[in-house]
Coordinates of C-alpha atoms and ligand atoms in Angstrom, one line a residue:
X23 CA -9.9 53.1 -21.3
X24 CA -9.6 50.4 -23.6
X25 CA -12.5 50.4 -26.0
X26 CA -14.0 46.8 -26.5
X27 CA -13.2 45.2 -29.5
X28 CA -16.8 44.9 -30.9
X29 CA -17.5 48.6 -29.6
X30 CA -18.7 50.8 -32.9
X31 CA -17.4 53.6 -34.1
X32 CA -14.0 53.8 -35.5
X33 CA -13.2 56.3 -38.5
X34 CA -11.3 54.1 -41.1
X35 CA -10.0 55.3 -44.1
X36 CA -8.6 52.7 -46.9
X37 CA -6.3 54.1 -49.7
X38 CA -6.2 51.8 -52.8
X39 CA -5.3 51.5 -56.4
X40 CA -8.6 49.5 -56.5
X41 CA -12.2 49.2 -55.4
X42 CA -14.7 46.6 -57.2
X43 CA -17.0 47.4 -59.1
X44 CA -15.3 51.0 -60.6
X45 CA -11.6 49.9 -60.6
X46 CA -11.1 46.8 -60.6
X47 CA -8.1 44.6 -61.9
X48 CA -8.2 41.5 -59.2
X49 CA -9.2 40.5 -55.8
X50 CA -8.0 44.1 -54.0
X51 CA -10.6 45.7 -55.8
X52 CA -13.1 43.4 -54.3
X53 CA -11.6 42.9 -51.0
X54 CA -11.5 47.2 -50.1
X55 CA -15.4 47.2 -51.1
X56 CA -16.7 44.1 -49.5
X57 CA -14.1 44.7 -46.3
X58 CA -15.5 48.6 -46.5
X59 CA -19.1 47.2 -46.7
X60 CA -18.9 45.0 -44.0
X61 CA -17.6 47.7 -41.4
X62 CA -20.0 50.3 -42.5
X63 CA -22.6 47.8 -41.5
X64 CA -20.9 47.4 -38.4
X65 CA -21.6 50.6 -37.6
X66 CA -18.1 52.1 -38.6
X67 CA -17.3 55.4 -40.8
X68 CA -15.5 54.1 -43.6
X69 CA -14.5 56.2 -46.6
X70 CA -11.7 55.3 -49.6
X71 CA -9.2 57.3 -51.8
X72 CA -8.9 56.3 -54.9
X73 CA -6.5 57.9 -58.0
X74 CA -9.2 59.0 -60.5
X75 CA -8.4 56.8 -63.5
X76 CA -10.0 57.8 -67.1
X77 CA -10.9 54.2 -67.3
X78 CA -12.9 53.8 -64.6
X79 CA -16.4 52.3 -64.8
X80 CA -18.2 55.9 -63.9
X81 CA -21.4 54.5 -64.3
X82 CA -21.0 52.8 -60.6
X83 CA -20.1 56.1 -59.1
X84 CA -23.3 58.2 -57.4
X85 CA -23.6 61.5 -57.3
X86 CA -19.9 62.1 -58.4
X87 CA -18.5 65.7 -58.1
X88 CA -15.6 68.1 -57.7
X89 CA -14.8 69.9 -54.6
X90 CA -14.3 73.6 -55.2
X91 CA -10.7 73.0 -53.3
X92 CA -7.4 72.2 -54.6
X93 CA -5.3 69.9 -52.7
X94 CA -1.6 70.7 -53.7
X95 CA 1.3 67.9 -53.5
X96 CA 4.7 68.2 -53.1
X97 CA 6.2 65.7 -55.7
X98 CA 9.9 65.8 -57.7
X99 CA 10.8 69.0 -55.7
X100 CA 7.5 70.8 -56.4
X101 CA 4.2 71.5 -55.3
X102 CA 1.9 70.1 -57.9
X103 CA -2.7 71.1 -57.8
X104 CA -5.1 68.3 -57.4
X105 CA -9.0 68.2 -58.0
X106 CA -10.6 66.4 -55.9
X107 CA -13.8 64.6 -56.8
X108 CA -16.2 63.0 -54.2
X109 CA -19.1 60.5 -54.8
X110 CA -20.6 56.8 -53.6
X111 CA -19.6 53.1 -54.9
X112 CA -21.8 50.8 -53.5
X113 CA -23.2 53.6 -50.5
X114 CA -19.1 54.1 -49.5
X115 CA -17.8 57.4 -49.8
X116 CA -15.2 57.9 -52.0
X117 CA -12.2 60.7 -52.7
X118 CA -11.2 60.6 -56.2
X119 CA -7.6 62.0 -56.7
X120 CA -6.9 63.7 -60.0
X121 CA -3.7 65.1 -60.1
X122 CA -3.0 67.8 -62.6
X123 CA 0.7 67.1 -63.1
X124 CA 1.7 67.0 -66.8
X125 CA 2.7 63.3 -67.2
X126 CA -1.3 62.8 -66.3
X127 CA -0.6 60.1 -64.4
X128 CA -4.2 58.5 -64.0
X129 CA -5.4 59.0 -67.7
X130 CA -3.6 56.2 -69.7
X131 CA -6.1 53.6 -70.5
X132 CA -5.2 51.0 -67.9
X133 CA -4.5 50.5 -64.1
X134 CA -1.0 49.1 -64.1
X135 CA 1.5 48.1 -66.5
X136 CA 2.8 51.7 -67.0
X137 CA 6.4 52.5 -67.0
X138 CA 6.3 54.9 -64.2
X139 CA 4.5 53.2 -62.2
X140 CA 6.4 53.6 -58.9
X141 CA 6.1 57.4 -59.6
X142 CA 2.6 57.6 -60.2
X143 CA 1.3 56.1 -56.8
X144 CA 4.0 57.1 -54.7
X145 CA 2.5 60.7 -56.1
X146 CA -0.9 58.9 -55.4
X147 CA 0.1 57.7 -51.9
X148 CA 1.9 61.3 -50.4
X149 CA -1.4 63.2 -52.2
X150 CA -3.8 60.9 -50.5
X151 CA -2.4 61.9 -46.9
X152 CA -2.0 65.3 -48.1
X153 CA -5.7 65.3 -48.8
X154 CA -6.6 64.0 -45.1
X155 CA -4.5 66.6 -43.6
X156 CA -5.6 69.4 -45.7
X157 CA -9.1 68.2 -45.0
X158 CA -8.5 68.5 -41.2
X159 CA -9.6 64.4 -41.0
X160 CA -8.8 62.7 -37.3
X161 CA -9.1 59.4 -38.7
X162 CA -8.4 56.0 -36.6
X163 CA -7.1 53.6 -39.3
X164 CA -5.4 54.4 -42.4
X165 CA -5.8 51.0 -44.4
X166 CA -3.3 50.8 -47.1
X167 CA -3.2 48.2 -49.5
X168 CA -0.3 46.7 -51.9
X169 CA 3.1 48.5 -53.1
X170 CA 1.1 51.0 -54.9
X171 CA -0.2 52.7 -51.4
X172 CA 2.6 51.2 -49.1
X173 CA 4.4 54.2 -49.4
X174 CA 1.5 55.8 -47.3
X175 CA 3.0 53.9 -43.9
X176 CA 6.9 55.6 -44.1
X177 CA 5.1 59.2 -45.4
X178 CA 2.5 58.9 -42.4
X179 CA 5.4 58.4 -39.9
X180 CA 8.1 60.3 -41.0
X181 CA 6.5 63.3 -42.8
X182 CA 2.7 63.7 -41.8
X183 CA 1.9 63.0 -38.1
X184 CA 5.0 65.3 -37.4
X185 CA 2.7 68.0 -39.7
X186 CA -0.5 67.0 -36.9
X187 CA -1.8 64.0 -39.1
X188 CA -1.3 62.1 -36.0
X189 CA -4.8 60.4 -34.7
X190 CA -4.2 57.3 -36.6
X191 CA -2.6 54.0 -36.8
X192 CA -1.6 52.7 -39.8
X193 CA -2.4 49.0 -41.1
X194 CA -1.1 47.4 -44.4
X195 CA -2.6 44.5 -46.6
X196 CA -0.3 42.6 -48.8
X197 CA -2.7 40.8 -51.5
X198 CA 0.2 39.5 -52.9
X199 CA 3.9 39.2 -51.8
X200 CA 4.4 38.7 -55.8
X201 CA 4.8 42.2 -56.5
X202 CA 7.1 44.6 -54.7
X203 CA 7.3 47.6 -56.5
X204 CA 11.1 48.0 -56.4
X205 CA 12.9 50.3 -57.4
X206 CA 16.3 51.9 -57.8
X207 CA 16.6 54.3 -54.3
X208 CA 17.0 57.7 -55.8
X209 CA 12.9 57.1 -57.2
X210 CA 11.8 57.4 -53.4
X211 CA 13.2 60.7 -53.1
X212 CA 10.3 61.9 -55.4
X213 CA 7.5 61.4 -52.7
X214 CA 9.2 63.4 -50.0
X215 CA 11.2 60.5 -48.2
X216 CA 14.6 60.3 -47.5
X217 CA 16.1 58.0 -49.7
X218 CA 19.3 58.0 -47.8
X219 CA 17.6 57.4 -44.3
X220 CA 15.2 54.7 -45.8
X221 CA 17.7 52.9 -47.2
X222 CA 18.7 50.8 -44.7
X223 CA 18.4 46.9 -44.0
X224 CA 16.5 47.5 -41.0
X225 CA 14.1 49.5 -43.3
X226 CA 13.2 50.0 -47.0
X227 CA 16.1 48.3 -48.6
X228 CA 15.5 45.4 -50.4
X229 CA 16.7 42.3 -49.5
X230 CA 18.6 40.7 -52.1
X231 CA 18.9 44.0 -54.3
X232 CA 20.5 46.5 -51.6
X233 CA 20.7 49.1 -54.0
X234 CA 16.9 49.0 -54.8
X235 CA 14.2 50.3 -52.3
X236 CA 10.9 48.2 -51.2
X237 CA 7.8 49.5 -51.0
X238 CA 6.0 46.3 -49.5
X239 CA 9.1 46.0 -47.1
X240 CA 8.7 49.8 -45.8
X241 CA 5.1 49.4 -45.0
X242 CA 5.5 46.2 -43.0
X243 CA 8.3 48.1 -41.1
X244 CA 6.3 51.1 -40.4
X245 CA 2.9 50.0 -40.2
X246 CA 1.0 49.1 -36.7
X247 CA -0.6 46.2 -38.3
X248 CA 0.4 44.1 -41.0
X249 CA -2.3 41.4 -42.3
X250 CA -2.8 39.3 -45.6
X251 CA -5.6 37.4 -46.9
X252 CA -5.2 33.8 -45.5
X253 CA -3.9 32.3 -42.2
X254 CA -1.9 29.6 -44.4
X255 CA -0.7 31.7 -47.0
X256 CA 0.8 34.4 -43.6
X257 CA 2.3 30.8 -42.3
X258 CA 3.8 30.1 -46.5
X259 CA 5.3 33.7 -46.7
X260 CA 7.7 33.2 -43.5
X261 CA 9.1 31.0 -45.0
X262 CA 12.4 31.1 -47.4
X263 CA 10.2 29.5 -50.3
X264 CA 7.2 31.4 -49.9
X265 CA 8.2 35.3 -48.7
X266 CA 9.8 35.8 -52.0
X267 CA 12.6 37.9 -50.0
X268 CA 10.4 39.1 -47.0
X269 CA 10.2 36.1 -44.9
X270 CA 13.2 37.7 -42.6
X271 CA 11.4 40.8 -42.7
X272 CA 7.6 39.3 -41.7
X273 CA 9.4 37.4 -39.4
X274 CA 11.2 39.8 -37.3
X275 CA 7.7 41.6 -37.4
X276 CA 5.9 38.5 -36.8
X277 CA 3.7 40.5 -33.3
X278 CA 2.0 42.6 -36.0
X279 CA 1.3 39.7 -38.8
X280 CA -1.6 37.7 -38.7
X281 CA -3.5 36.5 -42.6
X282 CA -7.3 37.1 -42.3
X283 CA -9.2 35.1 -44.7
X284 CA -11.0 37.5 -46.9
X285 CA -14.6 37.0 -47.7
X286 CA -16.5 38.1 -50.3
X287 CA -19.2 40.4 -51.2
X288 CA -22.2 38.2 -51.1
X289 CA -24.8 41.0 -52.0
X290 CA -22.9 41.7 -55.3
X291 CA -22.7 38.2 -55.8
X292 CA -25.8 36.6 -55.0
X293 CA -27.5 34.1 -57.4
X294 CA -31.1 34.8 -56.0
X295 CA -31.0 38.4 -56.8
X296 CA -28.0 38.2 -59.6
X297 CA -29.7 40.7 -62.9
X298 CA -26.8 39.4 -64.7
X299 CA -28.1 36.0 -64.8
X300 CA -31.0 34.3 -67.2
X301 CA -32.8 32.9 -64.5
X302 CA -32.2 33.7 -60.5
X303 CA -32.1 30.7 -58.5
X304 CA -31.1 29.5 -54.6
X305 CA -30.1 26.3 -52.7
X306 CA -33.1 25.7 -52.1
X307 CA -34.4 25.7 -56.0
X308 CA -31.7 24.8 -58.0
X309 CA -33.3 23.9 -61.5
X310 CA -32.3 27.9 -62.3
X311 CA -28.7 26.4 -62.4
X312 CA -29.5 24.1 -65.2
X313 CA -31.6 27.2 -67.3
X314 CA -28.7 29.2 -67.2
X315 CA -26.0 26.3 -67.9
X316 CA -28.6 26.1 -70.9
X317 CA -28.6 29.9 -71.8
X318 CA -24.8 29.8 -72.0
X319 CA -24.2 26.9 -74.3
X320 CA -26.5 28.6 -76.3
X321 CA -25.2 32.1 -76.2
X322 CA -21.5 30.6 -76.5
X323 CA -22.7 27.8 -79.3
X324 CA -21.8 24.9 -77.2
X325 CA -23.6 21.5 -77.9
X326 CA -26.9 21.2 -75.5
X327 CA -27.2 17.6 -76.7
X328 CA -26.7 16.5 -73.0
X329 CA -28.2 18.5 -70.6
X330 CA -26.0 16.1 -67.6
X331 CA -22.7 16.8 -69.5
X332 CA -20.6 18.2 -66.9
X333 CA -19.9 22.0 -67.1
X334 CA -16.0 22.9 -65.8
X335 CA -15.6 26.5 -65.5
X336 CA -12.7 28.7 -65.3
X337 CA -12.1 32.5 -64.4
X338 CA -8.7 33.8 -64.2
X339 CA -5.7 36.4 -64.8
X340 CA -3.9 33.8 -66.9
X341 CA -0.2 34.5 -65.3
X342 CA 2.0 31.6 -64.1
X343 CA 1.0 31.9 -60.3
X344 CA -2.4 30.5 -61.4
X345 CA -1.1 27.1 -62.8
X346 CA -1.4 28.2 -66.6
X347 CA -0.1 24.6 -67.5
X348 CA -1.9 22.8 -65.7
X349 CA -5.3 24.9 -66.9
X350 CA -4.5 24.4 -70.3
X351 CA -4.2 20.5 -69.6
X352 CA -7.3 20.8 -67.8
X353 CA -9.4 21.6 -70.9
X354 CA -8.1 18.8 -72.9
X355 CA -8.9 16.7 -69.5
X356 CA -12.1 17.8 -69.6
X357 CA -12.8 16.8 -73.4
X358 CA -11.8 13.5 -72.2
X359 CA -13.6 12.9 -69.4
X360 CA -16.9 14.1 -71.7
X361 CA -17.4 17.7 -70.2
X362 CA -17.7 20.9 -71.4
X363 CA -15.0 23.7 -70.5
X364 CA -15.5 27.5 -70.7
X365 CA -12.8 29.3 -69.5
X366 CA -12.8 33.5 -69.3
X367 CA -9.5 35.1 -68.5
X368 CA -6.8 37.6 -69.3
X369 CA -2.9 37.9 -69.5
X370 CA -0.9 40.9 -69.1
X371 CA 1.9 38.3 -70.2
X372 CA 1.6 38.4 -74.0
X373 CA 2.9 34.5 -74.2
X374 CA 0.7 33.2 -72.5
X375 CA -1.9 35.2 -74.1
X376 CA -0.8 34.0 -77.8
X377 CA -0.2 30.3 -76.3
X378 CA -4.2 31.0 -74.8
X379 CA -4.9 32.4 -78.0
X380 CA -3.5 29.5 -80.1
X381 CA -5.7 27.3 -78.1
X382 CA -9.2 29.5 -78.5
X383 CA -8.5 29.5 -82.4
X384 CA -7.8 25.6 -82.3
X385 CA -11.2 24.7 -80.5
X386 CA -13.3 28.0 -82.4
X387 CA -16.4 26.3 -83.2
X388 CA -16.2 23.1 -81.2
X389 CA -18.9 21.9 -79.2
X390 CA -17.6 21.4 -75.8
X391 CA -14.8 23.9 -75.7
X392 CA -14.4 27.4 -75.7
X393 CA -11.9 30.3 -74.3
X394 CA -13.0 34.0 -74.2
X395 CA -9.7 35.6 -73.4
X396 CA -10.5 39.1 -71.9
X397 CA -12.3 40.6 -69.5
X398 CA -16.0 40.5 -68.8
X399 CA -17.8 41.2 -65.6
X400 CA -21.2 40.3 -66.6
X401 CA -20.0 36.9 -68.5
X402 CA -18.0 36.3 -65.1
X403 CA -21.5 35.9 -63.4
X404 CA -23.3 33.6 -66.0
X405 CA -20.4 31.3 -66.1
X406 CA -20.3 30.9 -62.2
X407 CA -24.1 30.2 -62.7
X408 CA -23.6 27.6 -65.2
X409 CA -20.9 25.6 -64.5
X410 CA -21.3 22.2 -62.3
X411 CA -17.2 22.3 -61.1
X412 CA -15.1 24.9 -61.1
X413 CA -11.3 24.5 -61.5
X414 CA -8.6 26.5 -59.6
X415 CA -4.9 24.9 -60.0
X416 CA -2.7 27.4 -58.5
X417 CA 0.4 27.0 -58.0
X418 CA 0.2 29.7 -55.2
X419 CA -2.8 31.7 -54.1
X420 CA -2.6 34.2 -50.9
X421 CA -6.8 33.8 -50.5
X422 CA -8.0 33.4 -54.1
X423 CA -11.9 34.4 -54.6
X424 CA -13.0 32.7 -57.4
X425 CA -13.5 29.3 -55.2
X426 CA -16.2 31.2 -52.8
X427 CA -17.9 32.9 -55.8
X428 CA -17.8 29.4 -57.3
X429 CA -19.2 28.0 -54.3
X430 CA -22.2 30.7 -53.8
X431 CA -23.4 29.9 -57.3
X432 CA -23.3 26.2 -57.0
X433 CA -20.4 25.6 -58.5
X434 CA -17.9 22.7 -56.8
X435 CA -14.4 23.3 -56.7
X436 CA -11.1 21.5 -57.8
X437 CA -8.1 23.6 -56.0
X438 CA -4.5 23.0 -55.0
X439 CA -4.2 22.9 -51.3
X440 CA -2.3 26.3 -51.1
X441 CA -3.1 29.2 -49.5
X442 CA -6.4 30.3 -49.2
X443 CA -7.5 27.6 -50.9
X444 CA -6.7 25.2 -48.5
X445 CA -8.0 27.7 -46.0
X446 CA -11.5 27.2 -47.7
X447 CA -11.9 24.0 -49.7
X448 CA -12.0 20.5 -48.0
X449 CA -11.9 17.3 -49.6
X450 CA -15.0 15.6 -50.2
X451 CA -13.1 12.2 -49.2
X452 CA -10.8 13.7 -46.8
X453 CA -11.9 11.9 -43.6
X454 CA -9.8 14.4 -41.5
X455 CA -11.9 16.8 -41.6
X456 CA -15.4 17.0 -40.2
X457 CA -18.2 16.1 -42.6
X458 CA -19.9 19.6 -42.6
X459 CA -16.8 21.5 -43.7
X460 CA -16.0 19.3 -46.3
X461 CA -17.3 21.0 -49.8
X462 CA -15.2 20.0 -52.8
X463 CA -11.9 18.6 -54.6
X464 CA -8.2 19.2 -53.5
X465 CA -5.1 17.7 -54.7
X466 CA -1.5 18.5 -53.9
X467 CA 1.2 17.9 -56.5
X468 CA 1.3 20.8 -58.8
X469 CA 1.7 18.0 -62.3
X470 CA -0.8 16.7 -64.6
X471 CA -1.2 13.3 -62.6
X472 CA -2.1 15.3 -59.2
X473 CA -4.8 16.9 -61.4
X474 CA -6.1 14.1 -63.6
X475 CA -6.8 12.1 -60.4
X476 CA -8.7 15.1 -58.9
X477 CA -10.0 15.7 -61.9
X478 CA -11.7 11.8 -62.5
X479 CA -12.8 11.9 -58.9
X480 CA -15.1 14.8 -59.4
X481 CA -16.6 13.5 -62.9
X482 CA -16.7 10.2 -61.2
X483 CA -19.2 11.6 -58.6
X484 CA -21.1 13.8 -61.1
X485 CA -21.5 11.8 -63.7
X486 CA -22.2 8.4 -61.3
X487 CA -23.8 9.5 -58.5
X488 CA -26.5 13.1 -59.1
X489 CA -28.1 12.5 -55.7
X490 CA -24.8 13.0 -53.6
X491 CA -23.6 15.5 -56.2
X492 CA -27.1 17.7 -55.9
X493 CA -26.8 17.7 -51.9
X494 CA -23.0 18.7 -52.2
X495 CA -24.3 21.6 -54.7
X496 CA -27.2 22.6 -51.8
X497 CA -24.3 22.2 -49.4
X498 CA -21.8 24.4 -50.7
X499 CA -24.3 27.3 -52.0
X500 CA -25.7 28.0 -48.4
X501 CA -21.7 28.1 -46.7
X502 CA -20.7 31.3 -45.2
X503 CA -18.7 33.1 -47.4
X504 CA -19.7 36.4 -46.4
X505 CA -17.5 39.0 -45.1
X506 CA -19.2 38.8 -41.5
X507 CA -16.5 37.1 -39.7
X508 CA -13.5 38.6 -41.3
X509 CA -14.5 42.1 -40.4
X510 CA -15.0 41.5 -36.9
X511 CA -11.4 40.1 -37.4
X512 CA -10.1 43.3 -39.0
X513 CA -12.7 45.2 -36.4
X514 CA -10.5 43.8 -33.5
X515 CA -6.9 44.2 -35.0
X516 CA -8.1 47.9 -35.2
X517 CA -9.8 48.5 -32.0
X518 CA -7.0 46.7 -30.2
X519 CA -4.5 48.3 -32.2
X520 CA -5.5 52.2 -31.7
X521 CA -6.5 51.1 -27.3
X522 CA -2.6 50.3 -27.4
X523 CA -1.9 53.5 -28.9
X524 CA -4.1 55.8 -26.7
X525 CA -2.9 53.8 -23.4
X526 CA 0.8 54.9 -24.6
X527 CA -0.5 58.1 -25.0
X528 CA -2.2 58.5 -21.6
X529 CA 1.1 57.3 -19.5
X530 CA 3.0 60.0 -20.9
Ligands
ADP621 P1 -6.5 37.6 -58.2 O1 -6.7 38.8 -57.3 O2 -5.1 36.9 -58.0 O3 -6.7 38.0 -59.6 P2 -8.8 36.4 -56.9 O4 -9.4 35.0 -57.0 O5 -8.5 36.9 -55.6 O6 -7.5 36.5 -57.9 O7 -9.8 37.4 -57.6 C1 -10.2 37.4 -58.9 C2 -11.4 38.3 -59.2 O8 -11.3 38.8 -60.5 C3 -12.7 37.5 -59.1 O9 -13.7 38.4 -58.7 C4 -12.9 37.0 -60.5 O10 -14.3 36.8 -60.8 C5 -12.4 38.2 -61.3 N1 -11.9 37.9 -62.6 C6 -10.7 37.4 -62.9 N2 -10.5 37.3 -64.3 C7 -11.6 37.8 -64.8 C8 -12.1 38.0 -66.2 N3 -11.3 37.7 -67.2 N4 -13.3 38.6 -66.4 C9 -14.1 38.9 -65.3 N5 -13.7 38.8 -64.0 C10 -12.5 38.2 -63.8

């Protein structure tokens, strides 16, 4: 009866806002492909519903086409026609959802940041499930991810296995306790819930704002399984400090919570077979690492004078939960110290983009600095490549990513022990922990003393001692960082999750 946790063969649908490389704002669009990856090769069906954004990079889809049916919604009281377009990212099959509702809800330029937000992917969400029923699907897992698809666990429960959509169990990953979604409670009724029912303490209400509704509170409510991406930051968001609201709510559900540590997709990011970079290169041949540290300088007009000079990377979203302060203390750290800085990032928060921007015009043409503020996949990969540390101040970070890439290509990071972070750097000099886990810098105090010490430790190292500092490189580039052990995590929540549900079933 109860199916063994490693046994193949579970039909797992995940419905996102984003799925690396086609729609991709942050570390959800990389976790739903390399998590989806990981369980297809584990011999799972796995398939994704994504909205169909007009921004999306097409060129990563395969074989992309429309079906010759129309799924129809119900949304604001009305029943509302969506094309449905299939094709491959990365060998996963993928629904595209293009709704044909006159506020074209998907064609806007961006992912987020619109002002109906809420209403656009709780009309994703509800059109998603409409699309598995309509399409007859028995799947076992319905994987939803963030606000924008946490309105998929109350619509499952309360409107759709009563319609027959009833085979699966439902499991929700919060990337992020950060964003909510809230909303005042009359925007639910949109979707097909019932606002009035919903709105309860016990369920979608918001904690401090009762007359506002939570998406991320409903979905750990009515979900089977709740996960997010790191065992410290699950133990951080019970707690008053951390759950930004929730920790009452994760902690009255605390069975069904557990953090996995995410992994990352170390085919897509693999410096032996990487086309983005100059030269490919591996732990066992490293001198690629210095051509490419070479290339960049050159491409980005930074003094090659000394080949050693320490290379500090960067790659961010440049929003206060990354340590923005203590990022832009960093570079002038860095300067002097005597390395180089390059740091590539983003903000959706237009002060700190002018204060970012202030800085790039300040250091234009100088030699050792520079600050490409936007987004660039390909320039993300050649800076991994090329830098010698790789800096990660957070202030908080559910798993963060950036430290494994960093790691894979060679690069040592400086973090703050939060999160994932301190789920997957050790100190260096941290006697604590056995020698073999031990692969880079962490400090603690979130100030610009915690950091400079980090900081000299690591030059201090580099700069004195290149034998030590070439085996830590070898070291940290052949870690696992693959998503291997996390999907057998995820593969056993599941299969545990949906034997419970058909053992209830049978003793009825
Ligand atoms: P978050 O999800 O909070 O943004 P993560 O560390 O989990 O942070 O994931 C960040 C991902 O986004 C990484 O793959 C990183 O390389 C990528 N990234 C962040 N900023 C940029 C940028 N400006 N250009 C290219 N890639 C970026």
């Amino acid at each position: 009866l109860i199916s063994s946790p490693t046994s193949p063969g579970l039909h797992i649908i995940h419905i996102a806002a984003e799925m690396a490389p086609v729609a991709k704002v942050g570390g959800l669009g990389d976790v739903v492909t390399g998590l989806g990856k990981a369980l297809q090769k584990r011999g799972h069906l796995v398939e994704v519903i994504l909205p169909k954004y007009d921004c999306m990079q097409y060129d990563h889809i395969r074989d992309l086409r429309v079906l010759d049916v129309m799924v129809e919604s119900y949304f604001d009281d009305r029943l509302f026609k969506n094309k449905v377009w299939v094709g491959s990212v990365e060998g996963l099959p993928v629904y595209f959802i293009e709704p044909l509702h006159p506020d074209k809800f998907f064609w806007r330029g961006q992912f987020y940041g619109e002002h109906d937000d809420f209403k656009r992917f709780s009309f994703f969400s509800r059109a998603a499930l409409e699309l598995l029923l309509q399409a007859g699907k028995k799947p076992d897992i319905i994987h939803c991810h963030d606000w924008q698809t946490a309105f998929v666990a109350p619509l499952y429960w309360d409107l759709y296995a009563p319609k027959g959509l009833d085979s699966a169990r439902i499991c929700f990953t919060c990337h992020n306790f950060e964003y909510q979604g809230t909303a005042s409670v009359s925007e639910l009724a949109s979707c097909g819930l019932d606002a009035y029912q919903l709105n309860r303490p016990d369920r979608m209400q918001d904690n401090s704002a009762h007359d506002r509704i939570n998406p991320v509170k409903g979905a750990i409510v009515f979900s089977n399984i709740v996960t997010t991406v790191s065992p410290t930051y699950a133990q951080e968001v019970r707690t008053a400090e951390g759950g930004r609201g929730l920790h009452l709510t994760l902690n009255s559900h605390s069975r069904k919570f557990i953090g996995v540590l995410n992994g990352i997709d170390t085919g897509a990011w693999n410096p032996s077979t990487d086309a983005f970079l100059k030269v490919q290169y591996s732990a066992n041949d490293i001198q690629g690492k210095t051509e490419n540290k070479e290339a960049i300088r050159r491409n980005l007009g930074l003094s090659s004078a000394a080949v050693r000079k320490p290379l500090v990377g960067c790659i961010t979203r440049l929003v206060p939960q990354k340590g923005v302060h203590l990022i832009r203390h960093a570079i002038y750290r860095t300067l002097e110290l005597g390395g180089q800085f390059i740091l590539l990032g983003s903000s959706p928060v237009p002060h700190i983009q002018r204060e970012f921007e202030g800085i790039a015009n300040h250091f234009e043409n100088h030699d050792h600095i520079r600050l490409i503020l936007k987004y660039d996949e390909s320039l993300s990969h050649s800076i991994y490549a090329a830098s010698d540390i790789f800096i990660i101040p957070s202030i908080f970070e559910p798993c963060g990513l950036t430290q494994m890439i960093a790691m894979r290509y060679g690069a040592v990071p400086i973090v703050r022990k939060t999160g994932g972070l301190h789920d997957s750097v050790f100190d260096v000099d941290d006697d604590a922990i056995p020698l073999p886990f031990r692969n880079g810098f962490t400090f603690l105090n979130a100030d610009e003393q915690g950091l400079n010490g980090v900081m000299e430790r690591a030059f201090n190292l580099y700069m004195k001692n290149p034998g030590r500092w070439q085996e830590l490189v070898q070291k940290v580039m052949s870690m696992d960082f693959s998503w291997d052990a996390s999907a057998a995590q995820y593969e056993e929540l599941y299969s545990n999750s949906v034997a419970r549900a058909r053992a209830t079933k049978e003793q009825r």
